[in-house]
CSV table of C-alpha atoms in Angstrom, one decimal:
chain,number,residue,atom,x,y,z
X,55,GLN,CA,-9.0,47.9,94.9
X,56,VAL,CA,-11.5,46.6,92.3
X,57,GLN,CA,-13.0,43.2,92.9
X,58,LEU,CA,-15.4,40.9,91.1
X,59,VAL,CA,-17.4,38.6,93.2
X,60,GLU,CA,-19.4,35.7,91.6
X,61,SER,CA,-22.3,33.7,92.9
X,62,GLY,CA,-25.0,31.4,91.7
X,63,GLY,CA,-23.2,28.2,90.6
X,64,GLY,CA,-24.3,24.8,91.5
X,65,LEU,CA,-25.5,21.4,90.4
X,66,VAL,CA,-28.5,21.1,88.0
X,67,GLN,CA,-30.1,18.4,85.9
X,68,PRO,CA,-30.1,18.6,82.1
X,69,GLY,CA,-32.8,21.0,81.0
X,70,GLY,CA,-32.6,23.0,84.2
X,71,SER,CA,-31.7,26.6,84.8
X,72,LEU,CA,-29.2,28.6,86.8
X,73,ARG,CA,-28.5,32.3,87.1
X,74,LEU,CA,-25.0,33.5,87.7
X,75,SER,CA,-24.3,36.9,89.2
X,76,CYS,CA,-21.1,39.0,89.2
X,77,ALA,CA,-20.8,42.2,91.2
X,78,ALA,CA,-18.0,44.7,90.7
X,79,SER,CA,-16.9,46.8,93.7
X,80,GLY,CA,-14.2,49.2,94.6
X,81,SER,CA,-12.8,52.4,93.1
X,82,ILE,CA,-14.5,52.2,89.7
X,83,PHE,CA,-14.6,55.1,87.3
X,84,SER,CA,-16.4,53.2,84.6
X,85,ILE,CA,-17.1,49.8,83.2
X,86,VAL,CA,-16.3,49.1,79.5
X,87,THR,CA,-17.5,45.5,79.2
X,88,MET,CA,-18.5,42.6,81.5
X,89,GLY,CA,-18.8,39.0,80.5
X,90,TRP,CA,-18.4,35.4,81.3
X,91,TYR,CA,-15.8,32.8,80.3
X,92,ARG,CA,-15.8,29.1,81.1
X,93,ALA,CA,-13.1,26.5,81.6
X,94,ALA,CA,-14.5,23.1,80.7
X,95,PRO,CA,-12.9,19.8,81.8
X,96,GLY,CA,-10.2,18.6,79.5
X,97,LYS,CA,-10.0,21.8,77.5
X,98,GLN,CA,-6.9,24.0,77.5
X,99,LEU,CA,-8.5,27.2,76.3
X,100,ASP,CA,-11.2,29.2,78.0
X,101,GLU,CA,-14.3,29.9,76.0
X,102,LEU,CA,-16.0,33.3,75.9
X,103,VAL,CA,-19.6,32.5,76.7
X,104,ALA,CA,-21.3,35.9,76.7
X,105,LEU,CA,-20.3,39.6,76.9
X,106,THR,CA,-22.2,42.8,77.3
X,107,VAL,CA,-21.0,46.3,76.4
X,108,TRP,CA,-21.8,48.5,79.4
X,109,SER,CA,-22.5,51.7,77.6
X,110,ASP,CA,-25.3,50.4,75.4
X,111,GLY,CA,-26.1,46.9,76.5
X,112,THR,CA,-25.2,45.2,73.2
X,113,THR,CA,-24.3,41.5,73.6
X,114,ASN,CA,-22.2,38.7,72.1
X,115,TYR,CA,-22.7,35.0,72.7
X,116,ALA,CA,-20.9,31.8,71.9
X,117,ASP,CA,-22.7,29.9,69.2
X,118,SER,CA,-23.1,27.0,71.6
X,119,VAL,CA,-25.2,29.0,74.0
X,120,LYS,CA,-27.3,31.2,71.7
X,121,GLY,CA,-31.0,30.9,72.4
X,122,ARG,CA,-30.3,29.4,75.8
X,123,PHE,CA,-28.2,31.9,77.8
X,124,THR,CA,-29.0,35.6,78.3
X,125,ILE,CA,-26.5,38.2,79.7
X,126,SER,CA,-27.8,41.4,81.2
X,127,ARG,CA,-26.5,44.2,83.3
X,128,ASP,CA,-27.7,46.1,86.4
X,129,ILE,CA,-26.0,49.4,86.0
X,130,ALA,CA,-26.9,50.7,89.5
X,131,LYS,CA,-25.3,47.7,91.1
X,132,SER,CA,-22.4,47.3,88.7
X,133,THR,CA,-23.5,43.7,88.3
X,134,THR,CA,-23.8,41.4,85.3
X,135,LEU,CA,-26.2,38.4,85.3
X,136,LEU,CA,-26.0,35.3,83.2
X,137,GLN,CA,-29.4,33.5,82.9
X,138,MET,CA,-28.7,29.9,81.8
X,139,ASN,CA,-31.7,27.9,80.6
X,140,SER,CA,-32.0,24.5,78.9
X,141,LEU,CA,-28.6,23.5,80.4
X,142,GLU,CA,-26.8,20.6,78.9
X,143,PRO,CA,-24.0,18.4,80.3
X,144,GLU,CA,-21.5,20.1,77.9
X,145,ASP,CA,-22.2,23.4,79.8
X,146,THR,CA,-20.4,21.9,82.8
X,147,ALA,CA,-17.4,24.1,83.6
X,148,VAL,CA,-16.0,26.7,86.0
X,149,TYR,CA,-17.5,30.0,85.0
X,150,TYR,CA,-15.3,33.1,85.4
X,151,CYS,CA,-16.6,36.7,85.3
X,152,ASN,CA,-14.5,39.2,83.4
X,153,GLY,CA,-14.7,42.9,83.6
X,154,LYS,CA,-12.8,45.5,81.5
X,155,ILE,CA,-12.9,48.3,84.1
X,156,VAL,CA,-11.5,51.8,84.4
X,157,PRO,CA,-10.4,52.2,88.0
X,158,ASN,CA,-9.8,55.4,89.8
X,159,PRO,CA,-7.4,57.1,88.9
X,160,ASN,CA,-5.8,54.8,86.2
X,161,GLY,CA,-6.5,53.4,82.8
X,162,PRO,CA,-8.6,50.4,81.9
X,163,ARG,CA,-7.6,46.8,82.7
X,164,ASP,CA,-9.1,43.4,83.0
X,165,TYR,CA,-10.4,42.0,86.3
X,166,TRP,CA,-11.5,38.4,87.0
X,167,GLY,CA,-13.9,36.8,89.4
X,168,GLN,CA,-13.0,33.9,91.6
X,169,GLY,CA,-14.8,31.3,89.4
X,170,THR,CA,-18.0,29.4,90.2
X,171,GLN,CA,-18.6,25.7,89.4
X,172,VAL,CA,-21.6,24.8,87.2
X,173,THR,CA,-22.3,21.1,86.9
X,174,VAL,CA,-25.0,19.7,84.7
X,175,SER,CA,-25.7,16.1,85.4
X,176,SER,CA,-28.5,13.6,85.9
């Protein structure tokens, strides 16, 4: 009933930029937070990359991406964007969109996008 659809991944050279998009659709009453996690090769735990609180736009970032990545929200489109600049090979991962969303007519729960591959390589 609620879906998150991601787009924007791809192959980029070190120092390049990509912008990821995640759009929520369906029977949405409200959005609590939206953010991005990544699963890097050889690592067991997913890393929280960036998160935004929907009500006020406050943000949190992993230390490894501060100053390079920017998360934003488009309230009208129920969409979060992740602008990734100065990309490094260590940013290579599958990026997953997460939404803490209140669906009609129930309580809040977590939803996940399908994942999009970001590869940073020369």
